[in-house]
């Protein structure tokens, strides 16, 4: 890859800064004698692809945000080893924990006093944010747990994408100005209502809103991207985490934040626009790259983009044509994605679907069991002249502008059709086929957006909720499972839709539909210019439970709402996307087959 002079200088400067950072970093940083030759063992990006050890590196991955919160080293090792055994090369996990709350009194909520967070009795915590001060836990129940994850990944020859904060940390009672009940907040007290174990949910690890609640008066989410005190504190945290692993070959790359957006549970100020979020990414990616010049930095955004917003990093000059691929290699046609082209392709696809439907009218077409889709049914049809909320800047994120930041090394996007709208529904298709097709189009669109920038791209998380998993499903902006009680009262449909313990729900797809979607999304990713696709999320059995930790005993607090307890002792968290016991072989097999199809180990 040819680097402009400016980037080269930046790299050199970064190297100096990194040396400085290393000197001041704690002794627990495990310095390694890394020779120049070994540097190819770090993942790099060139020609729109990931590279490792001298060759192109495409991968299938999975998510296990809870890895650092497991109760012992063996559990971490077993999880990494079983993921490896499935042929998976990359694991995405949380490298943050802004701390979670202790019970608040209703009075504290009413008077909106400053949040008080407290160190938990048991379990892992990485950073305590309390009363305007920040304490990073470098002890055995702190960053040393993350050290262990990295060390065991190194030993297994596995890679980690480490995410540095989360957009989501819902605390309904705290963030709701009219709330009067302490009950409404996240309550992890054993025996109380909503007693999901601490850190059971991916959004229970702190995140941007912890900083906002602690440090601002306005309590608007976008302060995270703009308030200098918050930015300094977050840089401080990232320095301390990132500097520990500068020399580790197990770090695939850093992800600045999971799913950054203008809004979270806390709303944004009306002034929050894409350029604000892009500026933050430019600042933070440059910071992380200066601390760690060895590893790639990514945004971690959902892929939301804006086809007609002002750009801070415009695509200029247009990308050079790709060299023609060797026989048998992927053909890369870089045609810039415009709004007009996107809308034309959508219209053409809808025409084809309609024609196909007319041809099969009267046959058994449409015999697919139609299952209610929550939220996505809000889509309705978008106006023909709009690319829709995923691509018009409605979320305050322009992932393509972010990807073109010089210190951003690769693109990221996610795919969760149960919770996000990616495009208009096609009236000629049954609901499941709409989900399937919109996922395929989302992947293709993301691939086009990234190719125009000329950087590699990873689908860092994708998932679809099944009927079996629906009772456990907790959307990312909530703390409770909306379909938990429905499952408890519903009679399982005949044939399929029956899970272990007889739990099922009218919400969600069948296991066969999930298999079909995952297979097609994986193959679409790998056939397009997507370097890696990561299923959300891994399930690990046989973990060691301990009270007051992520892996608790089922009789205490593994119950979701009023649903019957379905967790076996020592099973990793399931937020609706876990690979349920019944479907484990299916999804694992699909991931393994996709990994094998890449033709590299
Ligand atoms: C890197 O490639 C060399 C030569 O192909 C090989 O011997 C070595 O095992 C590889 N190392 C890793 C970590 O993949
Ligand atoms: C991790 O598990 C693998 C496979 O069982 C084993 O070979 C290795 O020794 C384990 N490592 C540690 C540190 O326990
Ligand atoms: C996060 O911090 C909270 C409280 O500080 C703690 O309860 C929890 O165990 C921590 N989780 C992780 C994974 O560090
Ligand atoms: C919070 O900080 C203020 C000053 O910054 C200090 O006066 C107060 O005692 C602190 N409160 C606690 C509970 O630490
Ligand atoms: C806020 O709290 C009030 C009072 O408890 C409740 O009625 C309302 O539904 C809550 N709103 C949200 C968005 O949680
Ligand atoms: C749980 O919720 C029910 C109904 O909302 C309430 O009556 C009960 O007191 C709650 N229990 C606890 C331990 O908070
Ligand atoms: C940065 O981290 C160090 C070490 O935990 C701490 O002493 C310092 O107060 C932090 N600074 C800020 C601005 O948070
Ligand atoms: C998240 O949920 C809260 C209610 O708890 C709501 O006020 C907010 O608008 C939601 N945010 C997004 C981005 O959906
Ligand atoms: C953020 O949420 C508010 C409502 O709280 C909504 O009016 C606004 O459109 C949202 N903005 C973005 C960028 O999502
Ligand atoms: C819907 O998707 C399923 C599974 O891929 C497929 O078998 C079926 O033919 C599709 N139906 C339509 C109408 O496209
Ligand atoms: C239902 O699906 C499961 C796999 O999830 C399969 O083992 C079982 O045979 C199916 N049952 C029927 C009646 O189709
Ligand atoms: C912490 O762990 C101890 C030992 O397992 C247990 O007795 C205690 O109940 C736990 N505390 C909490 C708050 O979970």
PDB file of C-alpha atoms in Angstrom, residues 230-413:
ATOM      1  CA  UNK A 230     -15.533  13.293  28.553  1.00  0.00           C
ATOM      2  CA  UNK A 231     -13.254  13.057  25.534  1.00  0.00           C
ATOM      3  CA  UNK A 232     -10.197  13.419  27.784  1.00  0.00           C
ATOM      4  CA  UNK A 233     -11.463  10.785  30.186  1.00  0.00           C
ATOM      5  CA  UNK A 234     -12.221   8.359  27.390  1.00  0.00           C
ATOM      6  CA  UNK A 235      -8.820   8.938  25.804  1.00  0.00           C
ATOM      7  CA  UNK A 236      -7.283   8.278  29.182  1.00  0.00           C
ATOM      8  CA  UNK A 237      -9.120   4.970  29.409  1.00  0.00           C
ATOM      9  CA  UNK A 238      -8.269   3.900  25.871  1.00  0.00           C
ATOM     10  CA  UNK A 239      -4.595   4.726  26.432  1.00  0.00           C
ATOM     11  CA  UNK A 240      -4.490   2.482  29.459  1.00  0.00           C
ATOM     12  CA  UNK A 241      -6.190  -0.447  27.724  1.00  0.00           C
ATOM     13  CA  UNK A 242      -4.632  -0.146  24.278  1.00  0.00           C
ATOM     14  CA  UNK A 243      -1.062   0.304  25.524  1.00  0.00           C
ATOM     15  CA  UNK A 244      -1.158  -3.093  27.209  1.00  0.00           C
ATOM     16  CA  UNK A 245      -1.429  -4.995  23.930  1.00  0.00           C
ATOM     17  CA  UNK A 246       0.622  -2.998  21.443  1.00  0.00           C
ATOM     18  CA  UNK A 247       2.822  -6.002  20.714  1.00  0.00           C
ATOM     19  CA  UNK A 248       0.214  -8.742  20.855  1.00  0.00           C
ATOM     20  CA  UNK A 249      -0.309 -10.641  17.591  1.00  0.00           C
ATOM     21  CA  UNK A 250      -3.773 -11.637  18.894  1.00  0.00           C
ATOM     22  CA  UNK A 251      -5.234  -8.174  18.455  1.00  0.00           C
ATOM     23  CA  UNK A 252      -6.985  -8.067  15.087  1.00  0.00           C
ATOM     24  CA  UNK A 253      -7.859  -4.436  15.626  1.00  0.00           C
ATOM     25  CA  UNK A 254      -9.474  -1.878  17.894  1.00  0.00           C
ATOM     26  CA  UNK A 255     -13.083  -0.836  17.637  1.00  0.00           C
ATOM     27  CA  UNK A 256     -13.700   2.641  19.052  1.00  0.00           C
ATOM     28  CA  UNK A 257     -17.300   1.979  20.049  1.00  0.00           C
ATOM     29  CA  UNK A 258     -20.107  -0.463  19.495  1.00  0.00           C
ATOM     30  CA  UNK A 259     -22.779   1.078  17.258  1.00  0.00           C
ATOM     31  CA  UNK A 260     -22.048   4.790  17.881  1.00  0.00           C
ATOM     32  CA  UNK A 261     -25.032   7.013  17.080  1.00  0.00           C
ATOM     33  CA  UNK A 262     -26.370  10.450  17.982  1.00  0.00           C
ATOM     34  CA  UNK A 263     -29.107   8.880  20.111  1.00  0.00           C
ATOM     35  CA  UNK A 264     -29.085   6.241  22.767  1.00  0.00           C
ATOM     36  CA  UNK A 265     -31.440   5.734  25.694  1.00  0.00           C
ATOM     37  CA  UNK A 266     -30.526   9.330  26.395  1.00  0.00           C
ATOM     38  CA  UNK A 267     -31.655  11.488  23.480  1.00  0.00           C
ATOM     39  CA  UNK A 268     -29.349  13.700  21.491  1.00  0.00           C
ATOM     40  CA  UNK A 269     -29.516  17.444  21.171  1.00  0.00           C
ATOM     41  CA  UNK A 270     -31.179  18.424  17.878  1.00  0.00           C
ATOM     42  CA  UNK A 271     -27.804  19.796  16.773  1.00  0.00           C
ATOM     43  CA  UNK A 272     -26.233  16.335  16.617  1.00  0.00           C
ATOM     44  CA  UNK A 273     -25.396  15.604  12.977  1.00  0.00           C
ATOM     45  CA  UNK A 274     -23.127  13.205  11.112  1.00  0.00           C
ATOM     46  CA  UNK A 275     -20.104  15.539  11.037  1.00  0.00           C
ATOM     47  CA  UNK A 276     -20.025  15.628  14.848  1.00  0.00           C
ATOM     48  CA  UNK A 277     -19.830  11.843  15.040  1.00  0.00           C
ATOM     49  CA  UNK A 278     -17.277  11.754  12.209  1.00  0.00           C
ATOM     50  CA  UNK A 279     -15.059  14.361  13.945  1.00  0.00           C
ATOM     51  CA  UNK A 280     -15.055  12.301  17.110  1.00  0.00           C
ATOM     52  CA  UNK A 281     -13.940   9.236  15.134  1.00  0.00           C
ATOM     53  CA  UNK A 282     -11.147  11.235  13.507  1.00  0.00           C
ATOM     54  CA  UNK A 283      -9.917  12.446  16.901  1.00  0.00           C
ATOM     55  CA  UNK A 284     -10.189   9.092  18.672  1.00  0.00           C
ATOM     56  CA  UNK A 285      -8.851   6.929  15.859  1.00  0.00           C
ATOM     57  CA  UNK A 286      -5.832   9.183  15.635  1.00  0.00           C
ATOM     58  CA  UNK A 287      -5.402   8.890  19.401  1.00  0.00           C
ATOM     59  CA  UNK A 288      -5.593   5.084  19.438  1.00  0.00           C
ATOM     60  CA  UNK A 289      -3.346   4.792  16.382  1.00  0.00           C
ATOM     61  CA  UNK A 290      -0.804   7.010  18.128  1.00  0.00           C
ATOM     62  CA  UNK A 291      -0.796   4.779  21.196  1.00  0.00           C
ATOM     63  CA  UNK A 292      -0.700   1.570  19.153  1.00  0.00           C
ATOM     64  CA  UNK A 293       0.810   1.853  15.680  1.00  0.00           C
ATOM     65  CA  UNK A 294       0.769  -1.937  15.195  1.00  0.00           C
ATOM     66  CA  UNK A 295      -2.937  -2.631  14.967  1.00  0.00           C
ATOM     67  CA  UNK A 296      -5.777  -1.401  12.785  1.00  0.00           C
ATOM     68  CA  UNK A 297      -8.423   0.886  14.220  1.00  0.00           C
ATOM     69  CA  UNK A 298     -12.089   0.653  13.201  1.00  0.00           C
ATOM     70  CA  UNK A 299     -15.169   2.599  14.163  1.00  0.00           C
ATOM     71  CA  UNK A 300     -17.563  -0.213  15.122  1.00  0.00           C
ATOM     72  CA  UNK A 301     -20.524   1.655  13.666  1.00  0.00           C
ATOM     73  CA  UNK A 302     -23.631  -0.127  12.435  1.00  0.00           C
ATOM     74  CA  UNK A 303     -22.929   0.922   8.860  1.00  0.00           C
ATOM     75  CA  UNK A 304     -25.533   3.689   8.785  1.00  0.00           C
ATOM     76  CA  UNK A 305     -24.473   6.171   6.167  1.00  0.00           C
ATOM     77  CA  UNK A 306     -25.627   9.332   4.511  1.00  0.00           C
ATOM     78  CA  UNK A 307     -25.693   9.650   0.766  1.00  0.00           C
ATOM     79  CA  UNK A 308     -26.239  13.398   0.705  1.00  0.00           C
ATOM     80  CA  UNK A 309     -24.746  14.792   3.933  1.00  0.00           C
ATOM     81  CA  UNK A 310     -21.753  17.142   3.944  1.00  0.00           C
ATOM     82  CA  UNK A 311     -18.484  15.189   4.134  1.00  0.00           C
ATOM     83  CA  UNK A 312     -15.441  15.891   6.276  1.00  0.00           C
ATOM     84  CA  UNK A 313     -13.411  13.300   4.353  1.00  0.00           C
ATOM     85  CA  UNK A 314     -14.763  13.430   0.810  1.00  0.00           C
ATOM     86  CA  UNK A 315     -13.978  10.679  -1.667  1.00  0.00           C
ATOM     87  CA  UNK A 316     -11.538  12.742  -3.645  1.00  0.00           C
ATOM     88  CA  UNK A 317      -9.816  11.854  -5.879  1.00  0.00           C
ATOM     89  CA  UNK A 318     -12.002   8.915  -6.968  1.00  0.00           C
ATOM     90  CA  UNK A 319     -10.484   5.526  -6.187  1.00  0.00           C
ATOM     91  CA  UNK A 320      -8.137   3.981  -8.699  1.00  0.00           C
ATOM     92  CA  UNK A 321      -9.505   0.971 -10.587  1.00  0.00           C
ATOM     93  CA  UNK A 322      -8.614  -2.288  -8.880  1.00  0.00           C
ATOM     94  CA  UNK A 323      -6.011  -4.466 -10.612  1.00  0.00           C
ATOM     95  CA  UNK A 324      -7.711  -7.257 -12.522  1.00  0.00           C
ATOM     96  CA  UNK A 325      -7.988 -10.281 -10.272  1.00  0.00           C
ATOM     97  CA  UNK A 326      -6.162 -13.524 -10.889  1.00  0.00           C
ATOM     98  CA  UNK A 327      -8.318 -16.273 -12.440  1.00  0.00           C
ATOM     99  CA  UNK A 328     -10.718 -17.693  -9.886  1.00  0.00           C
ATOM    100  CA  UNK A 329     -10.447 -14.660  -7.628  1.00  0.00           C
ATOM    101  CA  UNK A 330     -13.246 -12.285  -6.762  1.00  0.00           C
ATOM    102  CA  UNK A 331     -14.084  -9.746  -9.396  1.00  0.00           C
ATOM    103  CA  UNK A 332     -14.106  -6.270  -7.902  1.00  0.00           C
ATOM    104  CA  UNK A 333     -16.047  -3.683  -9.843  1.00  0.00           C
ATOM    105  CA  UNK A 334     -15.774  -0.358  -8.110  1.00  0.00           C
ATOM    106  CA  UNK A 335     -18.770   1.660  -9.162  1.00  0.00           C
ATOM    107  CA  UNK A 336     -19.481   4.542  -6.815  1.00  0.00           C
ATOM    108  CA  UNK A 337     -22.756   4.050  -4.982  1.00  0.00           C
ATOM    109  CA  UNK A 338     -25.036   6.996  -5.602  1.00  0.00           C
ATOM    110  CA  UNK A 339     -28.530   7.533  -4.324  1.00  0.00           C
ATOM    111  CA  UNK A 340     -29.834   7.230  -7.887  1.00  0.00           C
ATOM    112  CA  UNK A 341     -28.069   3.917  -8.426  1.00  0.00           C
ATOM    113  CA  UNK A 342     -29.265   2.539  -5.081  1.00  0.00           C
ATOM    114  CA  UNK A 343     -32.884   3.476  -5.800  1.00  0.00           C
ATOM    115  CA  UNK A 344     -32.719   2.117  -9.367  1.00  0.00           C
ATOM    116  CA  UNK A 345     -31.324  -1.222  -8.164  1.00  0.00           C
ATOM    117  CA  UNK A 346     -34.031  -1.460  -5.524  1.00  0.00           C
ATOM    118  CA  UNK A 347     -36.764  -0.757  -8.059  1.00  0.00           C
ATOM    119  CA  UNK A 348     -35.339  -3.346 -10.455  1.00  0.00           C
ATOM    120  CA  UNK A 349     -35.206  -5.978  -7.726  1.00  0.00           C
ATOM    121  CA  UNK A 350     -38.798  -5.264  -6.715  1.00  0.00           C
ATOM    122  CA  UNK A 351     -39.879  -5.627 -10.343  1.00  0.00           C
ATOM    123  CA  UNK A 352     -38.154  -8.988 -10.592  1.00  0.00           C
ATOM    124  CA  UNK A 353     -39.724 -10.185  -7.333  1.00  0.00           C
ATOM    125  CA  UNK A 354     -43.144  -9.096  -8.533  1.00  0.00           C
ATOM    126  CA  UNK A 355     -42.713 -10.911 -11.835  1.00  0.00           C
ATOM    127  CA  UNK A 356     -41.593 -14.038  -9.999  1.00  0.00           C
ATOM    128  CA  UNK A 357     -44.603 -13.847  -7.736  1.00  0.00           C
ATOM    129  CA  UNK A 358     -46.995 -13.485 -10.661  1.00  0.00           C
ATOM    130  CA  UNK A 359     -45.389 -16.479 -12.372  1.00  0.00           C
ATOM    131  CA  UNK A 360     -45.877 -18.676  -9.300  1.00  0.00           C
ATOM    132  CA  UNK A 361     -49.373 -17.421  -8.460  1.00  0.00           C
ATOM    133  CA  UNK A 362     -51.688 -20.300  -7.805  1.00  0.00           C
ATOM    134  CA  UNK A 363     -48.836 -22.619  -6.926  1.00  0.00           C
ATOM    135  CA  UNK A 364     -47.762 -23.260  -3.372  1.00  0.00           C
ATOM    136  CA  UNK A 365     -45.665 -20.083  -3.325  1.00  0.00           C
ATOM    137  CA  UNK A 366     -46.036 -18.127  -0.122  1.00  0.00           C
ATOM    138  CA  UNK A 367     -46.399 -21.364   1.831  1.00  0.00           C
ATOM    139  CA  UNK A 368     -43.606 -20.170   4.107  1.00  0.00           C
ATOM    140  CA  UNK A 369     -44.847 -19.746   7.631  1.00  0.00           C
ATOM    141  CA  UNK A 370     -45.160 -16.047   8.257  1.00  0.00           C
ATOM    142  CA  UNK A 371     -44.035 -14.977  11.672  1.00  0.00           C
ATOM    143  CA  UNK A 372     -44.636 -11.541  13.144  1.00  0.00           C
ATOM    144  CA  UNK A 373     -41.607  -9.339  12.981  1.00  0.00           C
ATOM    145  CA  UNK A 374     -41.322  -6.842  15.765  1.00  0.00           C
ATOM    146  CA  UNK A 375     -40.220  -3.283  15.041  1.00  0.00           C
ATOM    147  CA  UNK A 376     -39.294  -4.030  11.475  1.00  0.00           C
ATOM    148  CA  UNK A 377     -43.002  -3.895  10.707  1.00  0.00           C
ATOM    149  CA  UNK A 378     -42.696  -0.176  11.343  1.00  0.00           C
ATOM    150  CA  UNK A 379     -40.811   0.053   8.082  1.00  0.00           C
ATOM    151  CA  UNK A 380     -43.828   0.183   5.872  1.00  0.00           C
ATOM    152  CA  UNK A 381     -42.749   1.557   2.533  1.00  0.00           C
ATOM    153  CA  UNK A 382     -40.356   4.379   2.271  1.00  0.00           C
ATOM    154  CA  UNK A 383     -40.876   7.006  -0.345  1.00  0.00           C
ATOM    155  CA  UNK A 384     -39.404   6.056  -3.702  1.00  0.00           C
ATOM    156  CA  UNK A 385     -37.103   9.065  -3.693  1.00  0.00           C
ATOM    157  CA  UNK A 386     -35.495   8.398  -0.308  1.00  0.00           C
ATOM    158  CA  UNK A 387     -32.751   5.884   0.453  1.00  0.00           C
ATOM    159  CA  UNK A 388     -34.384   5.360   3.876  1.00  0.00           C
ATOM    160  CA  UNK A 389     -33.272   5.989   7.439  1.00  0.00           C
ATOM    161  CA  UNK A 390     -30.267   3.645   7.235  1.00  0.00           C
ATOM    162  CA  UNK A 391     -28.710   5.699   4.461  1.00  0.00           C
ATOM    163  CA  UNK A 392     -30.030   9.245   4.866  1.00  0.00           C
ATOM    164  CA  UNK A 393     -28.156  10.282   8.027  1.00  0.00           C
ATOM    165  CA  UNK A 394     -31.171   9.823  10.311  1.00  0.00           C
ATOM    166  CA  UNK A 395     -29.002   8.121  12.935  1.00  0.00           C
ATOM    167  CA  UNK A 396     -26.413  10.877  12.842  1.00  0.00           C
ATOM    168  CA  UNK A 397     -23.799   8.515  11.436  1.00  0.00           C
ATOM    169  CA  UNK A 398     -22.047   8.539   8.070  1.00  0.00           C
ATOM    170  CA  UNK A 399     -19.985   5.359   8.098  1.00  0.00           C
ATOM    171  CA  UNK A 400     -18.471   6.044   4.682  1.00  0.00           C
ATOM    172  CA  UNK A 401     -17.163   9.461   5.749  1.00  0.00           C
ATOM    173  CA  UNK A 402     -15.789   7.809   8.905  1.00  0.00           C
ATOM    174  CA  UNK A 403     -14.147   5.038   6.852  1.00  0.00           C
ATOM    175  CA  UNK A 404     -12.304   7.618   4.798  1.00  0.00           C
ATOM    176  CA  UNK A 405     -10.565   9.040   7.900  1.00  0.00           C
ATOM    177  CA  UNK A 406      -6.837   8.294   7.372  1.00  0.00           C
ATOM    178  CA  UNK A 407      -6.394   6.659  10.801  1.00  0.00           C
ATOM    179  CA  UNK A 408      -9.416   4.365  10.346  1.00  0.00           C
ATOM    180  CA  UNK A 409      -8.009   1.091   8.991  1.00  0.00           C
ATOM    181  CA  UNK A 410     -11.098  -0.897   8.085  1.00  0.00           C
ATOM    182  CA  UNK A 411     -14.853  -0.567   7.851  1.00  0.00           C
ATOM    183  CA  UNK A 412     -17.416  -2.205  10.096  1.00  0.00           C
ATOM    184  CA  UNK A 413     -21.124  -2.825   9.892  1.00  0.00           C
TER     185      UNK A 413
END
